[in-house]
Structures are given as structure tokens and as C-alpha cells.
PDB file of C-alpha atoms and ligand atoms in Angstrom:
ATOM      1  CA  MET A  16      99.698 108.628 101.414  1.00 70.00           C
ATOM      2  CA  GLN A  17     100.112 107.515 105.232  1.00 87.00           C
ATOM      3  CA  THR A  18     103.411 108.728 106.543  1.00 92.00           C
ATOM      4  CA  ILE A  19     105.138 108.330 110.025  1.00 96.00           C
ATOM      5  CA  GLU A  20     107.786 110.270 111.863  1.00 97.00           C
ATOM      6  CA  VAL A  21     111.105 108.703 112.267  1.00 98.00           C
ATOM      7  CA  VAL A  22     114.439 109.751 113.907  1.00 98.00           C
ATOM      8  CA  VAL A  23     117.849 109.282 112.629  1.00 98.00           C
ATOM      9  CA  ASP A  24     119.381 106.871 115.263  1.00 98.00           C
ATOM     10  CA  ALA A  25     122.659 106.066 113.749  1.00 97.00           C
ATOM     11  CA  LEU A  26     124.957 106.908 110.530  1.00 97.00           C
ATOM     12  CA  ALA A  27     127.486 104.465 109.669  1.00 97.00           C
ATOM     13  CA  ARG A  28     130.274 104.528 106.574  1.00 96.00           C
ATOM     14  CA  GLN A  29     129.572 101.369 104.430  1.00 97.00           C
ATOM     15  CA  GLY A  30     132.755 101.314 102.295  1.00 94.00           C
ATOM     16  CA  ASN A  31     133.750 103.951  99.871  1.00 92.00           C
ATOM     17  CA  ASN A  32     130.714 106.467  99.535  1.00 91.00           C
ATOM     18  CA  ASN A  33     128.130 104.476 101.169  1.00 96.00           C
ATOM     19  CA  LEU A  34     126.399 105.619 104.242  1.00 97.00           C
ATOM     20  CA  SER A  35     123.836 103.518 106.371  1.00 97.00           C
ATOM     21  CA  LEU A  36     121.060 105.102 108.238  1.00 97.00           C
ATOM     22  CA  THR A  37     119.274 103.531 111.095  1.00 98.00           C
ATOM     23  CA  LEU A  38     115.954 105.165 111.784  1.00 98.00           C
ATOM     24  CA  VAL A  39     113.595 104.476 114.675  1.00 98.00           C
ATOM     25  CA  SER A  40     110.152 105.769 115.104  1.00 97.00           C
ATOM     26  CA  ALA A  41     109.866 109.303 116.651  1.00 97.00           C
ATOM     27  CA  ASP A  42     107.491 108.120 119.420  1.00 96.00           C
ATOM     28  CA  GLY A  43     109.468 104.781 120.394  1.00 94.00           C
ATOM     29  CA  SER A  44     106.671 102.477 118.895  1.00 96.00           C
ATOM     30  CA  THR A  45     107.434  99.334 116.721  1.00 97.00           C
ATOM     31  CA  LEU A  46     107.929 100.343 113.137  1.00 97.00           C
ATOM     32  CA  PRO A  47     105.633  98.915 110.416  1.00 96.00           C
ATOM     33  CA  ALA A  48     106.324  95.416 109.260  1.00 97.00           C
ATOM     34  CA  TRP A  49     107.975  95.084 105.739  1.00 97.00           C
ATOM     35  CA  GLN A  50     109.127  92.045 103.453  1.00 96.00           C
ATOM     36  CA  ALA A  51     112.360  92.183 101.669  1.00 97.00           C
ATOM     37  CA  GLY A  52     112.604  94.404  98.355  1.00 95.00           C
ATOM     38  CA  ALA A  53     110.471  96.747  99.921  1.00 95.00           C
ATOM     39  CA  HIS A  54     111.085 100.546  99.913  1.00 92.00           C
ATOM     40  CA  ILE A  55     110.295 103.567 101.543  1.00 93.00           C
ATOM     41  CA  ASP A  56     109.755 107.352 100.749  1.00 90.00           C
ATOM     42  CA  LEU A  57     111.805 109.618 102.575  1.00 93.00           C
ATOM     43  CA  HIS A  58     110.908 113.100 102.988  1.00 91.00           C
ATOM     44  CA  LEU A  59     114.575 114.674 103.292  1.00 90.00           C
ATOM     45  CA  ALA A  60     113.548 118.524 102.966  1.00 84.00           C
ATOM     46  CA  ALA A  61     110.612 120.378 101.574  1.00 77.00           C
ATOM     47  CA  GLY A  62     109.766 119.068  98.036  1.00 73.00           C
ATOM     48  CA  LEU A  63     112.738 116.646  98.444  1.00 83.00           C
ATOM     49  CA  ILE A  64     111.453 112.814  98.488  1.00 84.00           C
ATOM     50  CA  ARG A  65     113.375 109.908  97.580  1.00 86.00           C
ATOM     51  CA  GLN A  66     113.034 106.268  97.462  1.00 88.00           C
ATOM     52  CA  TYR A  67     115.268 104.119  99.358  1.00 93.00           C
ATOM     53  CA  SER A  68     115.348 100.223  99.654  1.00 95.00           C
ATOM     54  CA  LEU A  69     114.980  98.733 103.170  1.00 97.00           C
ATOM     55  CA  THR A  70     117.975  96.754 104.131  1.00 98.00           C
ATOM     56  CA  GLY A  71     118.993  94.255 106.838  1.00 96.00           C
ATOM     57  CA  ASP A  72     116.958  91.771 108.603  1.00 96.00           C
ATOM     58  CA  PRO A  73     113.193  92.243 108.037  1.00 97.00           C
ATOM     59  CA  GLN A  74     112.311  90.949 111.221  1.00 96.00           C
ATOM     60  CA  GLN A  75     114.185  93.683 113.184  1.00 94.00           C
ATOM     61  CA  ARG A  76     111.087  95.805 113.999  1.00 94.00           C
ATOM     62  CA  ASP A  77     113.066  98.315 116.621  1.00 96.00           C
ATOM     63  CA  SER A  78     114.677 100.163 113.577  1.00 98.00           C
ATOM     64  CA  TRP A  79     114.879 100.494 109.866  1.00 98.00           C
ATOM     65  CA  LEU A  80     118.126 100.345 108.185  1.00 98.00           C
ATOM     66  CA  LEU A  81     118.729 102.209 104.756  1.00 97.00           C
ATOM     67  CA  CYS A  82     122.013 102.438 102.542  1.00 97.00           C
ATOM     68  CA  VAL A  83     122.616 105.480 100.349  1.00 95.00           C
ATOM     69  CA  LYS A  84     125.554 106.202  97.933  1.00 93.00           C
ATOM     70  CA  ARG A  85     127.210 109.404  97.365  1.00 90.00           C
ATOM     71  CA  GLU A  86     126.126 110.278  93.703  1.00 80.00           C
ATOM     72  CA  GLU A  87     128.481 112.621  91.918  1.00 73.00           C
ATOM     73  CA  ALA A  88     125.423 113.578  89.940  1.00 65.00           C
ATOM     74  CA  SER A  89     123.192 113.710  92.643  1.00 64.00           C
ATOM     75  CA  ARG A  90     119.684 115.645  92.209  1.00 63.00           C
ATOM     76  CA  GLY A  91     119.977 116.677  95.946  1.00 77.00           C
ATOM     77  CA  GLY A  92     119.152 113.628  97.725  1.00 85.00           C
ATOM     78  CA  SER A  93     122.201 111.688  97.951  1.00 89.00           C
ATOM     79  CA  ARG A  94     124.207 114.958  98.691  1.00 88.00           C
ATOM     80  CA  LEU A  95     121.945 115.906 101.595  1.00 91.00           C
ATOM     81  CA  VAL A  96     121.854 112.362 103.333  1.00 94.00           C
ATOM     82  CA  HIS A  97     125.834 112.455 103.033  1.00 94.00           C
ATOM     83  CA  GLU A  98     126.254 115.996 103.998  1.00 92.00           C
ATOM     84  CA  LYS A  99     123.408 117.160 106.134  1.00 91.00           C
ATOM     85  CA  LEU A 100     121.956 114.468 108.016  1.00 95.00           C
ATOM     86  CA  ARG A 101     123.050 113.996 111.678  1.00 96.00           C
ATOM     87  CA  PRO A 102     121.630 111.676 114.353  1.00 96.00           C
ATOM     88  CA  GLY A 103     118.751 112.938 116.269  1.00 97.00           C
ATOM     89  CA  GLN A 104     117.258 114.548 113.054  1.00 96.00           C
ATOM     90  CA  ARG A 105     113.573 113.920 112.342  1.00 97.00           C
ATOM     91  CA  LEU A 106     112.163 112.983 109.166  1.00 96.00           C
ATOM     92  CA  THR A 107     108.802 112.135 107.703  1.00 95.00           C
ATOM     93  CA  ALA A 108     108.659 108.212 106.034  1.00 96.00           C
ATOM     94  CA  SER A 109     106.187 106.537 103.872  1.00 92.00           C
ATOM     95  CA  LEU A 110     105.037 103.169 105.105  1.00 94.00           C
ATOM     96  CA  PRO A 111     107.158 100.338 103.296  1.00 94.00           C
ATOM     97  CA  ARG A 112     105.886  99.660  99.796  1.00 88.00           C
ATOM     98  CA  SER A 113     106.536  96.238  98.347  1.00 87.00           C
ATOM     99  CA  LEU A 114     107.179  96.175  94.497  1.00 83.00           C
ATOM    100  CA  PHE A 115     110.145  93.707  94.431  1.00 90.00           C
ATOM    101  CA  ALA A 116     109.070  90.766  96.588  1.00 92.00           C
ATOM    102  CA  LEU A 117     110.408  87.273  96.706  1.00 96.00           C
ATOM    103  CA  ARG A 118     108.328  84.799  95.225  1.00 95.00           C
ATOM    104  CA  PRO A 119     108.769  80.852  95.976  1.00 95.00           C
ATOM    105  CA  ALA A 120     111.314  78.826  94.084  1.00 96.00           C
ATOM    106  CA  ARG A 121     113.706  75.700  94.941  1.00 96.00           C
ATOM    107  CA  HIS A 122     116.487  77.925  94.905  1.00 97.00           C
ATOM    108  CA  THR A 123     117.006  81.864  94.524  1.00 98.00           C
ATOM    109  CA  VAL A 124     119.909  83.442  92.806  1.00 97.00           C
ATOM    110  CA  LEU A 125     120.459  87.180  94.009  1.00 98.00           C
ATOM    111  CA  ILE A 126     122.577  89.382  91.963  1.00 96.00           C
ATOM    112  CA  ALA A 127     123.736  92.980  93.147  1.00 95.00           C
ATOM    113  CA  GLY A 128     125.958  95.622  91.661  1.00 92.00           C
ATOM    114  CA  GLY A 129     127.138  98.487  93.866  1.00 92.00           C
ATOM    115  CA  ILE A 130     124.666  99.844  96.026  1.00 93.00           C
ATOM    116  CA  GLY A 131     121.931  97.747  94.453  1.00 94.00           C
ATOM    117  CA  ILE A 132     123.039  95.304  97.335  1.00 96.00           C
ATOM    118  CA  THR A 133     120.209  96.950  99.425  1.00 97.00           C
ATOM    119  CA  PRO A 134     117.074  95.001  98.682  1.00 96.00           C
ATOM    120  CA  LEU A 135     119.101  91.851  98.012  1.00 97.00           C
ATOM    121  CA  LEU A 136     120.871  91.812 101.606  1.00 98.00           C
ATOM    122  CA  ALA A 137     117.202  91.948 102.997  1.00 98.00           C
ATOM    123  CA  MET A 138     116.330  89.019 100.580  1.00 98.00           C
ATOM    124  CA  ALA A 139     119.125  87.042 101.609  1.00 98.00           C
ATOM    125  CA  GLU A 140     118.134  87.718 105.423  1.00 98.00           C
ATOM    126  CA  GLN A 141     114.502  86.592 104.833  1.00 98.00           C
ATOM    127  CA  LEU A 142     115.385  83.735 102.896  1.00 98.00           C
ATOM    128  CA  ASP A 143     118.080  82.543 105.328  1.00 98.00           C
ATOM    129  CA  ALA A 144     115.542  83.011 108.027  1.00 97.00           C
ATOM    130  CA  SER A 145     112.617  80.740 106.515  1.00 97.00           C
ATOM    131  CA  GLY A 146     115.463  78.140 105.503  1.00 97.00           C
ATOM    132  CA  GLN A 147     115.389  78.388 101.858  1.00 97.00           C
ATOM    133  CA  SER A 148     118.165  77.832  99.635  1.00 97.00           C
ATOM    134  CA  PHE A 149     119.850  80.828  97.662  1.00 98.00           C
ATOM    135  CA  GLU A 150     123.038  82.270  96.533  1.00 98.00           C
ATOM    136  CA  LEU A 151     124.093  86.270  96.742  1.00 98.00           C
ATOM    137  CA  HIS A 152     126.459  87.436  93.969  1.00 97.00           C
ATOM    138  CA  TYR A 153     127.840  90.972  94.940  1.00 96.00           C
ATOM    139  CA  TYR A 154     129.806  92.967  92.387  1.00 93.00           C
ATOM    140  CA  VAL A 155     131.583  95.904  93.171  1.00 92.00           C
ATOM    141  CA  ARG A 156     134.488  97.850  91.422  1.00 87.00           C
ATOM    142  CA  GLN A 157     136.985  97.446  94.320  1.00 90.00           C
ATOM    143  CA  ARG A 158     136.942  95.629  97.718  1.00 93.00           C
ATOM    144  CA  GLY A 159     137.015  99.125  99.475  1.00 94.00           C
ATOM    145  CA  ASP A 160     133.605  99.487  98.096  1.00 94.00           C
ATOM    146  CA  ILE A 161     132.006  96.543  99.947  1.00 96.00           C
ATOM    147  CA  ALA A 162     128.957  97.603 102.151  1.00 97.00           C
ATOM    148  CA  PHE A 163     128.191  95.587 105.348  1.00 97.00           C
ATOM    149  CA  ARG A 164     131.370  93.655 105.328  1.00 95.00           C
ATOM    150  CA  HIS A 165     130.807  92.501 108.704  1.00 94.00           C
ATOM    151  CA  ARG A 166     127.449  90.796 107.797  1.00 95.00           C
ATOM    152  CA  TRP A 167     129.075  88.885 104.874  1.00 94.00           C
ATOM    153  CA  GLN A 168     132.016  87.758 107.126  1.00 93.00           C
ATOM    154  CA  GLN A 169     129.362  86.136 109.465  1.00 95.00           C
ATOM    155  CA  GLY A 170     127.998  84.240 106.565  1.00 96.00           C
ATOM    156  CA  PHE A 171     124.473  82.682 106.284  1.00 97.00           C
ATOM    157  CA  ARG A 172     123.023  78.914 107.165  1.00 97.00           C
ATOM    158  CA  HIS A 173     121.009  78.584 103.985  1.00 97.00           C
ATOM    159  CA  GLY A 174     122.721  80.502 101.359  1.00 97.00           C
ATOM    160  CA  SER A 175     126.112  81.406 100.082  1.00 97.00           C
ATOM    161  CA  VAL A 176     127.660  84.944  99.351  1.00 97.00           C
ATOM    162  CA  LYS A 177     130.222  85.267  96.282  1.00 96.00           C
ATOM    163  CA  LEU A 178     131.894  88.819  96.228  1.00 95.00           C
ATOM    164  CA  TRP A 179     133.176  89.869  92.799  1.00 93.00           C
ATOM    165  CA  CYS A 180     135.569  92.659  92.316  1.00 90.00           C
ATOM    166  CA  GLY A 181     135.855  94.176  88.885  1.00 86.00           C
ATOM    167  CA  CYS A 182     139.470  95.554  89.598  1.00 85.00           C
ATOM    168  CA  GLU A 183     140.344  91.898  90.110  1.00 88.00           C
ATOM    169  CA  GLY A 184     139.020  90.648  86.498  1.00 85.00           C
ATOM    170  CA  HIS A 185     135.553  89.872  87.844  1.00 88.00           C
ATOM    171  CA  SER A 186     133.120  92.358  86.382  1.00 85.00           C
ATOM    172  CA  PRO A 187     129.830  90.953  85.453  1.00 84.00           C
ATOM    173  CA  ARG A 188     131.004  91.072  81.697  1.00 80.00           C
ATOM    174  CA  ARG A 189     133.710  88.545  82.265  1.00 83.00           C
ATOM    175  CA  ALA A 190     132.338  86.494  85.083  1.00 86.00           C
ATOM    176  CA  LEU A 191     128.788  85.531  85.636  1.00 91.00           C
ATOM    177  CA  PRO A 192     127.646  82.960  88.207  1.00 94.00           C
ATOM    178  CA  PRO A 193     127.601  79.518  87.049  1.00 94.00           C
ATOM    179  CA  ALA A 194     123.807  79.248  88.161  1.00 94.00           C
ATOM    180  CA  LEU A 195     122.617  81.295  85.472  1.00 94.00           C
ATOM    181  CA  GLN A 196     123.272  77.994  83.386  1.00 93.00           C
ATOM    182  CA  HIS A 197     120.617  76.207  85.036  1.00 90.00           C
ATOM    183  CA  PRO A 198     117.425  77.695  85.382  1.00 92.00           C
ATOM    184  CA  ASP A 199     115.161  74.910  86.436  1.00 94.00           C
ATOM    185  CA  GLY A 200     113.328  75.784  89.504  1.00 93.00           C
ATOM    186  CA  GLN A 201     115.203  79.091  90.231  1.00 95.00           C
ATOM    187  CA  ARG A 202     114.147  82.526  90.260  1.00 96.00           C
ATOM    188  CA  LEU A 203     116.642  85.509  89.564  1.00 96.00           C
ATOM    189  CA  TYR A 204     116.807  88.821  91.355  1.00 96.00           C
ATOM    190  CA  LEU A 205     118.791  91.758  90.029  1.00 94.00           C
ATOM    191  CA  CYS A 206     119.508  95.167  91.274  1.00 93.00           C
ATOM    192  CA  GLY A 207     122.186  97.441  90.301  1.00 88.00           C
ATOM    193  CA  PRO A 208     123.087  99.582  87.311  1.00 81.00           C
ATOM    194  CA  GLN A 209     120.977  99.419  84.075  1.00 77.00           C
ATOM    195  CA  GLY A 210     124.229  98.127  82.321  1.00 78.00           C
ATOM    196  CA  LEU A 211     124.686  95.070  84.579  1.00 84.00           C
ATOM    197  CA  MET A 212     120.851  94.339  84.778  1.00 86.00           C
ATOM    198  CA  ALA A 213     120.352  94.531  80.944  1.00 83.00           C
ATOM    199  CA  HIS A 214     123.566  92.002  80.622  1.00 88.00           C
ATOM    200  CA  VAL A 215     122.618  89.547  83.145  1.00 92.00           C
ATOM    201  CA  GLN A 216     119.086  89.585  81.899  1.00 91.00           C
ATOM    202  CA  GLN A 217     120.238  88.865  78.455  1.00 90.00           C
ATOM    203  CA  GLN A 218     122.365  86.145  79.368  1.00 93.00           C
ATOM    204  CA  ALA A 219     120.243  84.774  81.669  1.00 94.00           C
ATOM    205  CA  LEU A 220     117.033  84.311  78.612  1.00 93.00           C
ATOM    206  CA  HIS A 221     120.234  83.273  76.521  1.00 93.00           C
ATOM    207  CA  HIS A 222     120.450  80.196  78.922  1.00 95.00           C
ATOM    208  CA  GLY A 223     116.779  79.513  78.887  1.00 95.00           C
ATOM    209  CA  TRP A 224     115.443  81.588  81.930  1.00 95.00           C
ATOM    210  CA  SER A 225     111.973  82.536  81.189  1.00 94.00           C
ATOM    211  CA  PRO A 226     111.131  86.262  81.706  1.00 90.00           C
ATOM    212  CA  GLU A 227     108.761  85.393  84.697  1.00 90.00           C
ATOM    213  CA  GLN A 228     111.861  83.661  86.464  1.00 94.00           C
ATOM    214  CA  VAL A 229     113.647  86.986  86.228  1.00 93.00           C
ATOM    215  CA  HIS A 230     112.722  90.023  88.590  1.00 92.00           C
ATOM    216  CA  SER A 231     114.751  93.267  88.877  1.00 89.00           C
ATOM    217  CA  GLU A 232     114.679  96.591  90.395  1.00 82.00           C
ATOM    218  CA  ALA A 233     116.786  99.836  89.277  1.00 69.00           C
ATOM    219  CA  PHE A 234     118.067 101.952  91.843  1.00 59.00           C
ATOM    220  CA  ALA A 235     118.953 104.611  89.586  1.00 51.00           C
ATOM    221  CA  ALA A 236     116.215 106.345  87.817  1.00 46.00           C
ATOM    222  CA  VAL A 237     115.760 106.506  84.111  1.00 41.00           C
ATOM    223  CA  THR A 238     115.136 110.482  83.561  1.00 39.00           C
ATOM    224  CA  ALA A 239     111.242 110.703  82.327  1.00 36.00           C
ATOM    225  CA  LEU A 240     111.918 112.001  78.871  1.00 40.00           C
ATOM    226  CA  ASP A 241     115.546 113.274  78.884  1.00 40.00           C
ATOM    227  CA  GLY A 242     117.649 111.776  76.924  1.00 42.00           C
ATOM    228  CA  GLN A 243     114.704 109.382  75.252  1.00 53.00           C
ATOM    229  CA  ASP A 244     112.814 110.096  72.123  1.00 62.00           C
ATOM    230  CA  ALA A 245     109.494 111.209  73.460  1.00 65.00           C
ATOM    231  CA  GLY A 246     107.847 109.953  69.992  1.00 74.00           C
ATOM    232  CA  GLU A 247     104.638 111.453  69.007  1.00 84.00           C
ATOM    233  CA  GLY A 248     101.592 113.054  70.778  1.00 92.00           C
ATOM    234  CA  PHE A 249      98.837 110.994  71.608  1.00 95.00           C
ATOM    235  CA  THR A 250      95.522 111.060  72.925  1.00 96.00           C
ATOM    236  CA  LEU A 251      94.904 109.678  76.493  1.00 97.00           C
ATOM    237  CA  ILE A 252      91.153 108.721  77.399  1.00 97.00           C
ATOM    238  CA  LEU A 253      90.049 107.977  80.787  1.00 96.00           C
ATOM    239  CA  GLN A 254      87.446 105.080  81.085  1.00 96.00           C
ATOM    240  CA  ALA A 255      85.594 106.247  83.927  1.00 95.00           C
ATOM    241  CA  SER A 256      84.689 109.700  82.508  1.00 94.00           C
ATOM    242  CA  GLY A 257      85.418 109.300  78.989  1.00 95.00           C
ATOM    243  CA  ARG A 258      87.393 112.702  79.206  1.00 96.00           C
ATOM    244  CA  SER A 259      90.286 112.672  76.761  1.00 96.00           C
ATOM    245  CA  PHE A 260      93.491 114.740  76.615  1.00 96.00           C
ATOM    246  CA  TYR A 261      96.108 115.215  74.189  1.00 96.00           C
ATOM    247  CA  VAL A 262      99.489 114.477  75.535  1.00 94.00           C
ATOM    248  CA  PRO A 263     102.103 116.395  73.317  1.00 92.00           C
ATOM    249  CA  PRO A 264     105.750 114.958  73.108  1.00 89.00           C
ATOM    250  CA  GLU A 265     107.250 117.451  75.691  1.00 83.00           C
ATOM    251  CA  LYS A 266     104.799 116.595  78.590  1.00 87.00           C
ATOM    252  CA  THR A 267     104.316 113.478  80.499  1.00 89.00           C
ATOM    253  CA  ILE A 268     100.930 111.919  81.064  1.00 94.00           C
ATOM    254  CA  ALA A 269     101.028 112.965  84.460  1.00 89.00           C
ATOM    255  CA  VAL A 270     101.762 116.562  83.994  1.00 87.00           C
ATOM    256  CA  VAL A 271      98.699 116.799  81.542  1.00 91.00           C
ATOM    257  CA  LEU A 272      96.279 115.172  84.143  1.00 92.00           C
ATOM    258  CA  LEU A 273      97.591 117.533  87.037  1.00 87.00           C
ATOM    259  CA  GLU A 274      97.217 120.562  84.484  1.00 86.00           C
ATOM    260  CA  ASN A 275      93.660 119.464  84.137  1.00 91.00           C
ATOM    261  CA  ASP A 276      93.112 119.037  87.925  1.00 88.00           C
ATOM    262  CA  ILE A 277      92.986 115.349  87.873  1.00 90.00           C
ATOM    263  CA  ALA A 278      94.560 113.756  91.243  1.00 86.00           C
ATOM    264  CA  ILE A 279      96.844 110.911  90.716  1.00 86.00           C
ATOM    265  CA  PRO A 280      99.220 109.453  93.318  1.00 82.00           C
ATOM    266  CA  LEU A 281     103.032 110.288  92.503  1.00 75.00           C
ATOM    267  CA  SER A 282     106.041 110.061  94.502  1.00 71.00           C
ATOM    268  CA  CYS A 283     109.407 109.580  92.761  1.00 70.00           C
ATOM    269  CA  GLU A 284     107.985 111.072  89.183  1.00 72.00           C
ATOM    270  CA  MET A 285     110.921 108.766  87.636  1.00 74.00           C
ATOM    271  CA  GLY A 286     109.458 105.238  86.952  1.00 79.00           C
ATOM    272  CA  ILE A 287     110.909 103.765  89.835  1.00 75.00           C
ATOM    273  CA  CYS A 288     108.662 103.544  92.965  1.00 76.00           C
ATOM    274  CA  GLY A 289     105.272 102.297  91.193  1.00 82.00           C
ATOM    275  CA  ALA A 290     103.036 104.771  93.134  1.00 82.00           C
ATOM    276  CA  CYS A 291     101.591 106.018  89.668  1.00 89.00           C
ATOM    277  CA  LEU A 292     100.984 102.480  88.094  1.00 92.00           C
ATOM    278  CA  THR A 293      97.276 102.522  86.551  1.00 96.00           C
ATOM    279  CA  PRO A 294      95.843  99.842  84.465  1.00 96.00           C
ATOM    280  CA  VAL A 295      95.684 100.051  80.794  1.00 97.00           C
ATOM    281  CA  VAL A 296      92.305  99.551  78.952  1.00 96.00           C
ATOM    282  CA  SER A 297      93.102  99.658  75.750  1.00 96.00           C
ATOM    283  CA  GLY A 298      96.175 100.770  73.154  1.00 95.00           C
ATOM    284  CA  LEU A 299      99.472 100.058  73.464  1.00 94.00           C
ATOM    285  CA  ALA A 300     101.801 101.229  76.117  1.00 95.00           C
ATOM    286  CA  ASP A 301     105.529 102.626  75.632  1.00 94.00           C
ATOM    287  CA  HIS A 302     106.919 101.391  78.987  1.00 93.00           C
ATOM    288  CA  ARG A 303     109.775 103.776  80.348  1.00 89.00           C
ATOM    289  CA  ASP A 304     109.528 102.911  83.764  1.00 86.00           C
ATOM    290  CA  THR A 305     111.900 100.545  85.584  1.00 80.00           C
ATOM    291  CA  VAL A 306     109.625  99.528  88.094  1.00 81.00           C
ATOM    292  CA  GLN A 307     107.877  96.702  86.324  1.00 84.00           C
ATOM    293  CA  SER A 308     109.574  93.769  84.939  1.00 80.00           C
ATOM    294  CA  VAL A 309     109.742  92.483  81.162  1.00 80.00           C
ATOM    295  CA  ALA A 310     107.060  89.968  82.015  1.00 83.00           C
ATOM    296  CA  GLU A 311     104.772  92.929  83.633  1.00 87.00           C
ATOM    297  CA  LYS A 312     105.424  95.006  80.741  1.00 89.00           C
ATOM    298  CA  THR A 313     104.378  92.226  78.072  1.00 88.00           C
ATOM    299  CA  CYS A 314     101.839  90.419  79.766  1.00 89.00           C
ATOM    300  CA  THR A 315      98.101  91.095  78.260  1.00 89.00           C
ATOM    301  CA  SER A 316      96.670  93.073  81.460  1.00 92.00           C
ATOM    302  CA  GLN A 317      99.254  95.695  81.652  1.00 94.00           C
ATOM    303  CA  GLN A 318      99.831  98.746  83.918  1.00 96.00           C
ATOM    304  CA  ILE A 319     101.353 102.100  82.933  1.00 96.00           C
ATOM    305  CA  ALA A 320     103.661 104.500  85.122  1.00 94.00           C
ATOM    306  CA  LEU A 321     101.723 107.730  84.251  1.00 93.00           C
ATOM    307  CA  CYS A 322     104.888 109.583  85.182  1.00 88.00           C
ATOM    308  CA  CYS A 323     107.341 108.591  82.341  1.00 88.00           C
ATOM    309  CA  SER A 324     105.607 106.036  80.006  1.00 93.00           C
ATOM    310  CA  ARG A 325     103.889 106.961  76.782  1.00 94.00           C
ATOM    311  CA  SER A 326     101.701 105.344  74.174  1.00 95.00           C
ATOM    312  CA  ARG A 327     102.881 103.410  70.927  1.00 93.00           C
ATOM    313  CA  THR A 328      99.428 103.893  69.405  1.00 95.00           C
ATOM    314  CA  SER A 329      97.438 107.165  68.831  1.00 94.00           C
ATOM    315  CA  GLN A 330      94.827 106.745  71.575  1.00 96.00           C
ATOM    316  CA  LEU A 331      95.638 105.255  74.953  1.00 96.00           C
ATOM    317  CA  VAL A 332      92.636 104.409  77.310  1.00 97.00           C
ATOM    318  CA  ILE A 333      93.664 104.014  81.089  1.00 97.00           C
ATOM    319  CA  ASP A 334      91.421 102.986  84.029  1.00 96.00           C
ATOM    320  CA  LEU A 335      91.063 106.180  85.731  1.00 94.00           C
TER     321      LEU A 335
HETATM  322  S1  LIG B   1     105.742 107.966  90.496  1.00 67.95           S
HETATM  323 FE1  LIG B   1     107.027 106.518  90.717  1.00 67.95          FE
HETATM  324  S2  LIG B   1     106.665 105.390  88.919  1.00 67.95           S
HETATM  325 FE2  LIG B   1     105.561 107.028  88.800  1.00 67.95          FE
END
């Protein structure tokens, strides 16, 4: 995977527990272009690679902006960013990868929870720059949690922003945007905690939205097999070579393939980045990733995340 060297140009507090990072290229050149919803892999230390959504204005090519929440249950990435990263530090980054891109719509509804605001702020900037109608709803626990406060105060020309504070009685369970009741011609993008996304998705489907109109991205990983029933073992068949492997309940497909010296692209290993998505030829995938939409997980030609998903059938043939 192609990478570039970047330098931490600035760090700034963005409300309680959030830190924004401004990255510039180490050689002073213009950074690769990206679309709203894209993310990069950031190599924070040896063996510590984390995925972060790019935020801010996608037209800004001199720097990239990220925002990282301090996670109490950090597996290392969030803690390192908050406690160790300093301006001037060099890091390696992947090129932007786009798995959560905007699609044409008469009107776009963006709903963010907490740090899930990062890709949706970029979407708001992109929609505003191209004169497309949108509304952005940003759910936080309390007003002190709001990131990019100055940006919201400026407002947008073609869209509106509404802040919802849980401590003022405006949690997603109590108050949802009225636009959810009118799906015609709209698209809905969600990013935030699993609970928020599941609730909004359920409400949207209840109000007549089709799964194809609803797009979501989780910022918190689902742990691959932890806490989930791994189910039965199954046989994995690689279409190109015809080789087959038994995937036991305690191992992922990715682990079995790597143990057999079969190279596969891996990045997050948590089902959130899409690097390992591979087409399914036959069999029924048991999807456990959060990178694909409901529509993608139920369409006729499916892909499977090798790092975390499994099989519902005793045999699964993949295009590898
Ligand atoms: S490696 Fe990221 S989804 Fe599998």
C-alpha cells in the first residue's frame, strides 16, 4: 500500500476530550486529493496503525485535518495521539481511501454522534461548495463536547446545522430530525456510536427510507470475534487455485490465510476500513464488519471482510 510522509503541523483542543491534528506533507508538496468521507491509515508507532476520517474542507490541499477522541478503553492509538504526539513529529500515512462517499440526492441529511462528526463535517463542506442542499445534525452529550465550534458558528450557504445536546433532553432516542419522516429524493449519512446508528437506521426504515438511501460508517470498531458468537467452523475455498482451508471458530479467515502464506491486504483488522473486502463467489457470508452498508451486505454480489466476517454455510467460495 502506497504511503507518504507527513508532519504534525498543529494540535488543537476541540471540545472535551477531542484533539484535532493538522498534517502537512513532509516535503512541502501538495497532499493527495480526497473526497468527503475518506479516511487514512496513520502509522503512529511500530505496529500501531489507526484509521481516521479526514475532516474539514476537501478542497484544502495544503494540509489534512483529523480529529481524535480520547478513548478510555484505548487500544493505544487514541492515548498515543493525546499524550505523546507533538507538533513537528513525522508520521507515515496511507493515501486517502474512500468507502463512505456522497452520492447524488435532491437533499442530503447528515446525522453525527460525538466524534462521528469528522466525516460528516467534510461532507457538509463538500455539499456546500457544490451548492447542494443539506442539513447536518450533530448529537453531543453536552455543549462542552462540541468539536469545531467556530465552524458551526460561521454557518453554511446551502445547508443548515442543528446541535442536539443529550443533557438538554435532546438525545437521539427522544428527538430525531423531522427530515427522517420524508425520505423522497433524500439520502441519509450516519456516523457515530453503534447504538445511535442502529436507532436512526431503524427509524428511517420505519418511515419508508430504503436501505439504499441510508449510508453509515462506524468510528468504533466491532471487535472481530470478541463478544460475538463465532459459530461453527467452515470450509473456505479459493476460487483461483481451488485450495480449501478449514476456518475453526477461534480463528478468522484472515488468520487462516496468513498461516498458509496467502497474502491478503489487511489494515484495521477490525472490519472498519474495507482493505480486506473480497468478493464472495458462493455460500452465505456472515457479515461482521461495519464498513459495508446494509444494502451492500444483502445485495446479490457481495464482498466479505476477511478480517472479521464468517460463513453461514458450511462452504464459502471467495474470489481469491
Ligand atoms: S482489514 Fe479493515 S476491514 Fe478488514
